Amino acid sequence: MTPQALKAWAWYYEQLIDRQCSPRTIGTYRRPLWAFWTHLEPKSWQRPTGRDLQRFLERPARGRARSGRLADATRANESNAVLLFYRRATAEGMLDRNPLRGVRRSAQPTPIPRAVDLEQVRGMLAAADATDDRMTLMLWLGYGLGLRCGEIARARVEDVRLHGRASILVHGKGGKDRVVAAGPLVKEVLAGHLGRRARTGPLVEARDHDGEPNGRHLLPGSVSSIMGRWMRAAGFQISAHQLRHTFATELLAADQGRNLRAVSRLLGHASTKVTEQVYTLAYDADGYAAVALLPDPRRTPAQTGGST
């Protein structure tokens, strides 16, 4: 990448730091932007065209992509990162004009809900109860509180409140904290776990090679991989994040979606729009009620009580 492009990134990096973006968020902006500028060479980073961006997004995918092209979600995220930089650079005076003005970002695909059947959750909890107390805790944090893997990794003992209305202070994405209510089931699990722990420290501890807790936090990626490996070994072909989907789906289904705002807050969504897009598809009670009325074409009118 050219020295001029590196200077532009240094400026943008300071902008992101001023906006209190987390290192992870900064990384999601840096990677596609650097890749785009490398793709542009020898053209200057200041003079891309919409066609340049289109060619960049149409580049062959690496790794395990079966289609040979970037996934729709990747295209949407990368185009958003590039276009956002040029809008901000123009607004802040780094550029006289936005060379990508009027270019639309790639469409973001609608996420598909991936809730797990309660029978599977029951089976996982039974298997964990018999073998691994730490896994039992992580399963309940995912299913019972809807926490992301990163939030499980960052949770601390002192964040848990068990007196009165039980809750946990969750350290969410982008440095945004929220308080999540803990129901009676989760309260019981947390009380049993914390009864054997010191009053401070990681709620879920990392372990040494000998399997002993070492008092350190797990990394977010470690939570995902540890839970994923354990689930597969136990015979469940699902991911840790699907427990969060199950938490949301089951709560929405229990109240026919009337608790949408409450569930959205529990999940830490910025608005109910994300909650509606992802999770209401999985419990669409009206849709299920409607399709239940579809006549069975294999039955005669006499069998259905109708007339000929």
mmCIF file of C-alpha atoms in Angstrom:
data_model
loop_
_atom_site.group_PDB
_atom_site.id
_atom_site.type_symbol
_atom_site.label_atom_id
_atom_site.label_comp_id
_atom_site.label_asym_id
_atom_site.label_seq_id
_atom_site.Cartn_x
_atom_site.Cartn_y
_atom_site.Cartn_z
ATOM 1 C CA MET A 1 0.000 0.000 0.000
ATOM 2 C CA THR A 2 1.301 3.482 -0.845
ATOM 3 C CA PRO A 3 2.631 5.941 1.766
ATOM 4 C CA GLN A 4 -0.183 8.335 0.849
ATOM 5 C CA ALA A 5 -2.780 5.677 1.598
ATOM 6 C CA LEU A 6 -1.110 4.896 4.910
ATOM 7 C CA LYS A 7 -1.314 8.580 5.857
ATOM 8 C CA ALA A 8 -5.005 8.558 4.989
ATOM 9 C CA TRP A 9 -5.506 5.538 7.233
ATOM 10 C CA ALA A 10 -3.591 7.192 10.092
ATOM 11 C CA TRP A 11 -6.006 10.127 9.858
ATOM 12 C CA TYR A 12 -9.031 7.842 9.784
ATOM 13 C CA TYR A 13 -7.696 5.773 12.667
ATOM 14 C CA GLU A 14 -7.629 8.899 14.838
ATOM 15 C CA GLN A 15 -11.197 9.651 13.777
ATOM 16 C CA LEU A 16 -12.321 6.179 14.873
ATOM 17 C CA ILE A 17 -10.474 6.464 18.190
ATOM 18 C CA ASP A 18 -12.199 9.815 18.830
ATOM 19 C CA ARG A 19 -15.528 8.083 18.228
ATOM 20 C CA GLN A 20 -14.531 5.509 20.884
ATOM 21 C CA CYS A 21 -14.644 2.586 18.471
ATOM 22 C CA SER A 22 -13.337 -0.672 19.899
ATOM 23 C CA PRO A 23 -10.216 -2.334 18.418
ATOM 24 C CA ARG A 24 -12.453 -4.998 16.898
ATOM 25 C CA THR A 25 -14.646 -2.371 15.191
ATOM 26 C CA ILE A 26 -11.584 -0.533 13.911
ATOM 27 C CA GLY A 27 -10.345 -3.797 12.452
ATOM 28 C CA THR A 28 -13.601 -4.326 10.552
ATOM 29 C CA TYR A 29 -13.053 -0.930 8.894
ATOM 30 C CA ARG A 30 -9.320 -1.328 8.286
ATOM 31 C CA ARG A 31 -9.246 -4.718 6.564
ATOM 32 C CA PRO A 32 -11.602 -3.984 3.633
ATOM 33 C CA LEU A 33 -10.293 -0.432 3.226
ATOM 34 C CA TRP A 34 -6.661 -1.555 2.974
ATOM 35 C CA ALA A 35 -7.651 -4.347 0.608
ATOM 36 C CA PHE A 36 -9.539 -1.858 -1.584
ATOM 37 C CA TRP A 37 -6.615 0.554 -1.739
ATOM 38 C CA THR A 38 -4.265 -2.279 -2.638
ATOM 39 C CA HIS A 39 -6.733 -3.311 -5.353
ATOM 40 C CA LEU A 40 -6.689 0.264 -6.719
ATOM 41 C CA GLU A 41 -2.920 0.482 -7.195
ATOM 42 C CA PRO A 42 -1.332 2.179 -9.036
ATOM 43 C CA LYS A 43 -4.356 4.500 -8.963
ATOM 44 C CA SER A 44 -4.452 6.910 -6.018
ATOM 45 C CA TRP A 45 -6.761 6.178 -3.086
ATOM 46 C CA GLN A 46 -8.264 9.628 -3.736
ATOM 47 C CA ARG A 47 -9.680 8.793 -7.180
ATOM 48 C CA PRO A 48 -11.618 5.528 -7.132
ATOM 49 C CA THR A 49 -14.714 5.048 -9.257
ATOM 50 C CA GLY A 50 -17.867 3.090 -8.701
ATOM 51 C CA ARG A 51 -16.578 0.586 -11.232
ATOM 52 C CA ASP A 52 -13.393 0.159 -9.183
ATOM 53 C CA LEU A 53 -15.463 -0.698 -6.125
ATOM 54 C CA GLN A 54 -17.623 -3.104 -8.125
ATOM 55 C CA ARG A 55 -14.580 -4.961 -9.437
ATOM 56 C CA PHE A 56 -13.165 -5.128 -5.916
ATOM 57 C CA LEU A 57 -16.369 -6.701 -4.584
ATOM 58 C CA GLU A 58 -16.486 -9.153 -7.500
ATOM 59 C CA ARG A 59 -12.979 -10.490 -6.824
ATOM 60 C CA PRO A 60 -12.710 -14.265 -6.270
ATOM 61 C CA ALA A 61 -13.276 -15.438 -2.718
ATOM 62 C CA ARG A 62 -10.532 -17.192 -0.826
ATOM 63 C CA GLY A 63 -10.771 -20.160 1.473
ATOM 64 C CA ARG A 64 -13.867 -22.320 1.745
ATOM 65 C CA ALA A 65 -16.326 -20.341 -0.390
ATOM 66 C CA ARG A 66 -18.040 -22.905 -2.606
ATOM 67 C CA SER A 67 -19.470 -20.382 -5.054
ATOM 68 C CA GLY A 68 -16.088 -18.851 -5.840
ATOM 69 C CA ARG A 69 -17.394 -15.372 -4.977
ATOM 70 C CA LEU A 70 -17.644 -13.340 -1.810
ATOM 71 C CA ALA A 71 -20.641 -14.022 0.391
ATOM 72 C CA ASP A 72 -23.418 -11.430 0.171
ATOM 73 C CA ALA A 73 -22.872 -10.414 3.787
ATOM 74 C CA THR A 74 -19.143 -9.901 3.145
ATOM 75 C CA ARG A 75 -19.858 -7.774 0.069
ATOM 76 C CA ALA A 76 -22.298 -5.639 2.071
ATOM 77 C CA ASN A 77 -19.888 -5.158 4.966
ATOM 78 C CA GLU A 78 -16.923 -4.330 2.755
ATOM 79 C CA SER A 79 -18.794 -1.873 0.562
ATOM 80 C CA ASN A 80 -20.188 -0.186 3.664
ATOM 81 C CA ALA A 81 -16.687 0.191 5.161
ATOM 82 C CA VAL A 82 -15.284 1.734 1.971
ATOM 83 C CA LEU A 83 -18.210 4.084 1.323
ATOM 84 C CA LEU A 84 -18.298 5.217 4.944
ATOM 85 C CA PHE A 85 -14.633 6.217 4.808
ATOM 86 C CA TYR A 86 -15.110 8.363 1.703
ATOM 87 C CA ARG A 87 -18.206 10.047 3.134
ATOM 88 C CA ARG A 88 -16.380 10.944 6.346
ATOM 89 C CA ALA A 89 -13.199 11.999 4.532
ATOM 90 C CA THR A 90 -15.254 14.393 2.424
ATOM 91 C CA ALA A 91 -17.250 15.722 5.382
ATOM 92 C CA GLU A 92 -14.051 16.354 7.385
ATOM 93 C CA GLY A 93 -12.217 18.069 4.514
ATOM 94 C CA MET A 94 -9.707 15.328 3.715
ATOM 95 C CA LEU A 95 -11.189 15.222 0.207
ATOM 96 C CA ASP A 96 -12.635 18.086 -1.817
ATOM 97 C CA ARG A 97 -15.336 15.824 -3.178
ATOM 98 C CA ASN A 98 -16.520 12.275 -2.658
ATOM 99 C CA PRO A 99 -15.432 10.219 -5.696
ATOM 100 C CA LEU A 100 -17.929 7.481 -4.733
ATOM 101 C CA ARG A 101 -20.885 9.776 -4.153
ATOM 102 C CA GLY A 102 -24.068 8.153 -5.364
ATOM 103 C CA VAL A 103 -22.650 4.637 -5.221
ATOM 104 C CA ARG A 104 -24.920 2.336 -3.251
ATOM 105 C CA ARG A 105 -23.565 -0.271 -0.902
ATOM 106 C CA SER A 106 -24.271 -3.914 -1.604
ATOM 107 C CA ALA A 107 -27.540 -5.153 -0.148
ATOM 108 C CA GLN A 108 -27.264 -6.777 3.278
ATOM 109 C CA PRO A 109 -28.947 -10.197 3.218
ATOM 110 C CA THR A 110 -31.683 -10.840 5.753
ATOM 111 C CA PRO A 111 -30.228 -12.941 8.589
ATOM 112 C CA ILE A 112 -31.776 -16.358 9.058
ATOM 113 C CA PRO A 113 -32.843 -17.314 12.587
ATOM 114 C CA ARG A 114 -31.019 -20.402 13.811
ATOM 115 C CA ALA A 115 -32.846 -21.376 16.964
ATOM 116 C CA VAL A 116 -32.260 -24.818 18.467
ATOM 117 C CA ASP A 117 -35.040 -27.246 19.425
ATOM 118 C CA LEU A 118 -35.548 -27.321 23.177
ATOM 119 C CA GLU A 119 -34.994 -31.065 23.091
ATOM 120 C CA GLN A 120 -31.429 -30.406 21.941
ATOM 121 C CA VAL A 121 -30.911 -27.785 24.645
ATOM 122 C CA ARG A 122 -32.185 -30.270 27.216
ATOM 123 C CA GLY A 123 -29.783 -32.921 25.935
ATOM 124 C CA MET A 124 -26.800 -30.561 26.041
ATOM 125 C CA LEU A 125 -27.572 -29.426 29.581
ATOM 126 C CA ALA A 126 -27.912 -33.029 30.751
ATOM 127 C CA ALA A 127 -24.578 -33.956 29.156
ATOM 128 C CA ALA A 128 -22.815 -30.927 30.645
ATOM 129 C CA ASP A 129 -24.305 -31.449 34.110
ATOM 130 C CA ALA A 130 -22.778 -34.917 34.140
ATOM 131 C CA THR A 131 -19.304 -33.926 33.005
ATOM 132 C CA ASP A 132 -18.403 -30.215 33.018
ATOM 133 C CA ASP A 133 -19.658 -27.516 35.420
ATOM 134 C CA ARG A 134 -18.010 -24.766 33.374
ATOM 135 C CA MET A 135 -19.808 -25.895 30.230
ATOM 136 C CA THR A 136 -23.112 -25.953 32.117
ATOM 137 C CA LEU A 137 -22.529 -22.322 33.090
ATOM 138 C CA MET A 138 -21.662 -21.271 29.537
ATOM 139 C CA LEU A 139 -24.713 -23.041 28.126
ATOM 140 C CA TRP A 140 -26.969 -21.213 30.573
ATOM 141 C CA LEU A 141 -25.317 -17.870 29.830
ATOM 142 C CA GLY A 142 -26.066 -18.442 26.151
ATOM 143 C CA TYR A 143 -29.525 -19.979 26.397
ATOM 144 C CA GLY A 144 -30.726 -18.410 29.648
ATOM 145 C CA LEU A 145 -29.407 -14.864 29.136
ATOM 146 C CA GLY A 146 -28.861 -14.651 25.384
ATOM 147 C CA LEU A 147 -25.214 -13.597 25.728
ATOM 148 C CA ARG A 148 -22.785 -13.478 22.827
ATOM 149 C CA CYS A 149 -19.538 -15.428 23.105
ATOM 150 C CA GLY A 150 -17.615 -12.200 23.646
ATOM 151 C CA GLU A 151 -19.982 -11.227 26.433
ATOM 152 C CA ILE A 152 -19.527 -14.596 28.120
ATOM 153 C CA ALA A 153 -15.752 -14.106 27.892
ATOM 154 C CA ARG A 154 -15.909 -10.623 29.466
ATOM 155 C CA ALA A 155 -18.395 -11.451 32.257
ATOM 156 C CA ARG A 156 -17.106 -11.115 35.805
ATOM 157 C CA VAL A 157 -18.243 -12.494 39.148
ATOM 158 C CA GLU A 158 -18.811 -8.993 40.518
ATOM 159 C CA ASP A 159 -21.149 -8.227 37.581
ATOM 160 C CA VAL A 160 -23.702 -10.722 38.932
ATOM 161 C CA ARG A 161 -26.444 -9.591 41.315
ATOM 162 C CA LEU A 162 -28.450 -12.348 42.967
ATOM 163 C CA HIS A 163 -30.286 -10.450 45.714
ATOM 164 C CA GLY A 164 -33.818 -9.339 44.891
ATOM 165 C CA ARG A 165 -34.306 -9.230 41.142
ATOM 166 C CA ALA A 166 -31.329 -11.159 39.847
ATOM 167 C CA SER A 167 -29.370 -9.613 36.977
ATOM 168 C CA ILE A 168 -25.967 -9.407 35.359
ATOM 169 C CA LEU A 169 -24.078 -6.411 34.007
ATOM 170 C CA VAL A 170 -23.134 -7.392 30.470
ATOM 171 C CA HIS A 171 -20.171 -5.810 28.686
ATOM 172 C CA GLY A 172 -21.453 -5.776 25.120
ATOM 173 C CA LYS A 173 -20.110 -4.993 21.672
ATOM 174 C CA GLY A 174 -18.527 -1.604 21.099
ATOM 175 C CA GLY A 175 -17.998 -1.035 24.816
ATOM 176 C CA LYS A 176 -21.742 -0.776 25.437
ATOM 177 C CA ASP A 177 -22.842 -2.163 28.783
ATOM 178 C CA ARG A 178 -26.367 -3.291 29.616
ATOM 179 C CA VAL A 179 -28.125 -4.964 32.518
ATOM 180 C CA VAL A 180 -29.777 -8.290 31.666
ATOM 181 C CA ALA A 181 -32.407 -9.722 33.986
ATOM 182 C CA ALA A 182 -31.777 -13.289 35.137
ATOM 183 C CA GLY A 183 -34.828 -15.513 35.479
ATOM 184 C CA PRO A 184 -35.282 -18.042 38.293
ATOM 185 C CA LEU A 185 -33.621 -20.871 36.349
ATOM 186 C CA VAL A 186 -30.488 -18.878 35.591
ATOM 187 C CA LYS A 187 -30.431 -17.390 39.096
ATOM 188 C CA GLU A 188 -30.311 -20.899 40.552
ATOM 189 C CA VAL A 189 -27.422 -21.901 38.270
ATOM 190 C CA LEU A 190 -25.456 -18.730 39.020
ATOM 191 C CA ALA A 191 -26.019 -19.079 42.764
ATOM 192 C CA GLY A 192 -24.701 -22.642 42.726
ATOM 193 C CA HIS A 193 -21.665 -21.647 40.672
ATOM 194 C CA LEU A 194 -20.780 -18.521 42.653
ATOM 195 C CA GLY A 195 -21.082 -20.346 45.947
ATOM 196 C CA ARG A 196 -17.782 -22.030 45.090
ATOM 197 C CA ARG A 197 -16.002 -18.935 43.760
ATOM 198 C CA ALA A 198 -14.140 -15.874 45.015
ATOM 199 C CA ARG A 199 -16.060 -12.606 44.977
ATOM 200 C CA THR A 200 -14.118 -11.180 42.047
ATOM 201 C CA GLY A 201 -12.657 -12.467 38.813
ATOM 202 C CA PRO A 202 -13.831 -13.887 35.483
ATOM 203 C CA LEU A 203 -17.232 -15.538 35.679
ATOM 204 C CA VAL A 204 -15.974 -18.195 33.248
ATOM 205 C CA GLU A 205 -12.311 -18.945 33.902
ATOM 206 C CA ALA A 206 -9.699 -20.120 31.452
ATOM 207 C CA ARG A 207 -7.946 -23.386 32.293
ATOM 208 C CA ASP A 208 -4.340 -24.528 32.237
ATOM 209 C CA HIS A 209 -3.211 -27.560 30.258
ATOM 210 C CA ASP A 210 -3.961 -29.752 33.249
ATOM 211 C CA GLY A 211 -7.578 -28.548 33.241
ATOM 212 C CA GLU A 212 -7.282 -26.433 36.385
ATOM 213 C CA PRO A 213 -8.836 -22.906 36.434
ATOM 214 C CA ASN A 214 -6.148 -20.215 36.249
ATOM 215 C CA GLY A 215 -8.164 -17.113 37.171
ATOM 216 C CA ARG A 216 -7.874 -15.500 33.719
ATOM 217 C CA HIS A 217 -10.552 -14.536 31.208
ATOM 218 C CA LEU A 218 -11.188 -16.619 28.121
ATOM 219 C CA LEU A 219 -10.871 -14.881 24.752
ATOM 220 C CA PRO A 220 -14.157 -14.445 22.820
ATOM 221 C CA GLY A 221 -12.902 -16.779 20.097
ATOM 222 C CA SER A 222 -11.955 -19.327 22.719
ATOM 223 C CA VAL A 223 -15.490 -19.379 24.127
ATOM 224 C CA SER A 224 -16.877 -20.049 20.659
ATOM 225 C CA SER A 225 -14.349 -22.779 19.828
ATOM 226 C CA ILE A 226 -14.510 -24.491 23.248
ATOM 227 C CA MET A 227 -18.300 -24.616 23.174
ATOM 228 C CA GLY A 228 -18.364 -25.655 19.527
ATOM 229 C CA ARG A 229 -15.912 -28.520 20.050
ATOM 230 C CA TRP A 230 -17.781 -29.716 23.131
ATOM 231 C CA MET A 231 -21.135 -29.625 21.318
ATOM 232 C CA ARG A 232 -19.825 -31.632 18.374
ATOM 233 C CA ALA A 233 -18.186 -34.156 20.683
ATOM 234 C CA ALA A 234 -21.511 -34.509 22.511
ATOM 235 C CA GLY A 235 -23.287 -35.152 19.193
ATOM 236 C CA PHE A 236 -24.875 -31.734 18.596
ATOM 237 C CA GLN A 237 -24.110 -30.120 15.237
ATOM 238 C CA ILE A 238 -24.825 -26.544 16.304
ATOM 239 C CA SER A 239 -22.864 -23.445 17.324
ATOM 240 C CA ALA A 240 -22.654 -21.531 20.583
ATOM 241 C CA HIS A 241 -24.300 -18.480 18.991
ATOM 242 C CA GLN A 242 -27.417 -20.490 18.226
ATOM 243 C CA LEU A 243 -28.189 -20.539 21.951
ATOM 244 C CA ARG A 244 -28.628 -16.757 21.753
ATOM 245 C CA HIS A 245 -31.022 -17.223 18.851
ATOM 246 C CA THR A 246 -32.933 -19.791 20.898
ATOM 247 C CA PHE A 247 -33.171 -17.443 23.889
ATOM 248 C CA ALA A 248 -34.714 -14.702 21.751
ATOM 249 C CA THR A 249 -36.993 -16.972 19.740
ATOM 250 C CA GLU A 250 -38.423 -18.760 22.777
ATOM 251 C CA LEU A 251 -39.088 -15.510 24.672
ATOM 252 C CA LEU A 252 -40.829 -13.931 21.672
ATOM 253 C CA ALA A 253 -42.900 -17.062 21.041
ATOM 254 C CA ALA A 254 -43.967 -17.255 24.694
ATOM 255 C CA ASP A 255 -45.614 -13.822 24.495
ATOM 256 C CA GLN A 256 -46.547 -13.836 20.785
ATOM 257 C CA GLY A 257 -44.060 -11.047 20.120
ATOM 258 C CA ARG A 258 -45.713 -8.531 22.445
ATOM 259 C CA ASN A 259 -42.458 -8.394 24.424
ATOM 260 C CA LEU A 260 -40.394 -7.363 21.374
ATOM 261 C CA ARG A 261 -38.958 -4.219 22.968
ATOM 262 C CA ALA A 262 -37.973 -6.033 26.153
ATOM 263 C CA VAL A 263 -36.290 -8.844 24.223
ATOM 264 C CA SER A 264 -34.495 -6.320 22.016
ATOM 265 C CA ARG A 265 -33.065 -4.602 25.104
ATOM 266 C CA LEU A 266 -32.027 -7.926 26.623
ATOM 267 C CA LEU A 267 -30.138 -8.767 23.421
ATOM 268 C CA GLY A 268 -28.417 -5.389 23.373
ATOM 269 C CA HIS A 269 -29.773 -4.379 19.966
ATOM 270 C CA ALA A 270 -29.658 -0.681 19.115
ATOM 271 C CA SER A 271 -33.251 -0.862 17.892
ATOM 272 C CA THR A 272 -36.073 -3.362 17.569
ATOM 273 C CA LYS A 273 -35.538 -3.459 13.792
ATOM 274 C CA VAL A 274 -32.728 -6.021 14.074
ATOM 275 C CA THR A 275 -34.745 -8.120 16.505
ATOM 276 C CA GLU A 276 -37.741 -8.102 14.160
ATOM 277 C CA GLN A 277 -35.679 -8.948 11.071
ATOM 278 C CA VAL A 278 -33.862 -11.876 12.613
ATOM 279 C CA TYR A 279 -36.010 -13.440 15.304
ATOM 280 C CA THR A 280 -39.678 -12.875 14.522
ATOM 281 C CA LEU A 281 -39.344 -15.127 11.464
ATOM 282 C CA ALA A 282 -38.767 -18.107 13.719
ATOM 283 C CA TYR A 283 -41.962 -17.854 15.750
ATOM 284 C CA ASP A 284 -44.362 -16.261 13.220
ATOM 285 C CA ALA A 285 -47.502 -17.447 15.011
ATOM 286 C CA ASP A 286 -49.863 -15.871 12.483
ATOM 287 C CA GLY A 287 -48.056 -17.621 9.663
ATOM 288 C CA TYR A 288 -48.171 -21.002 11.375
ATOM 289 C CA ALA A 289 -51.873 -20.535 12.185
ATOM 290 C CA ALA A 290 -52.582 -19.636 8.565
ATOM 291 C CA VAL A 291 -50.777 -22.591 6.987
ATOM 292 C CA ALA A 292 -52.492 -24.969 9.422
ATOM 293 C CA LEU A 293 -55.748 -24.185 7.573
ATOM 294 C CA LEU A 294 -54.424 -25.446 4.236
ATOM 295 C CA PRO A 295 -56.708 -28.293 3.067
ATOM 296 C CA ASP A 296 -55.243 -31.745 2.620
ATOM 297 C CA PRO A 297 -55.732 -32.530 -1.101
ATOM 298 C CA ARG A 298 -55.618 -36.261 -0.322
ATOM 299 C CA ARG A 299 -58.880 -36.091 1.605
ATOM 300 C CA THR A 300 -62.274 -36.089 -0.102
ATOM 301 C CA PRO A 301 -64.919 -33.406 0.589
ATOM 302 C CA ALA A 302 -66.841 -36.000 2.620
ATOM 303 C CA GLN A 303 -63.831 -36.579 4.849
ATOM 304 C CA THR A 304 -63.371 -32.853 5.447
ATOM 305 C CA GLY A 305 -67.063 -32.225 6.058
ATOM 306 C CA GLY A 306 -67.504 -30.209 2.882
ATOM 307 C CA SER A 307 -69.977 -30.568 0.040
ATOM 308 C CA THR A 308 -69.417 -31.881 -3.462
#
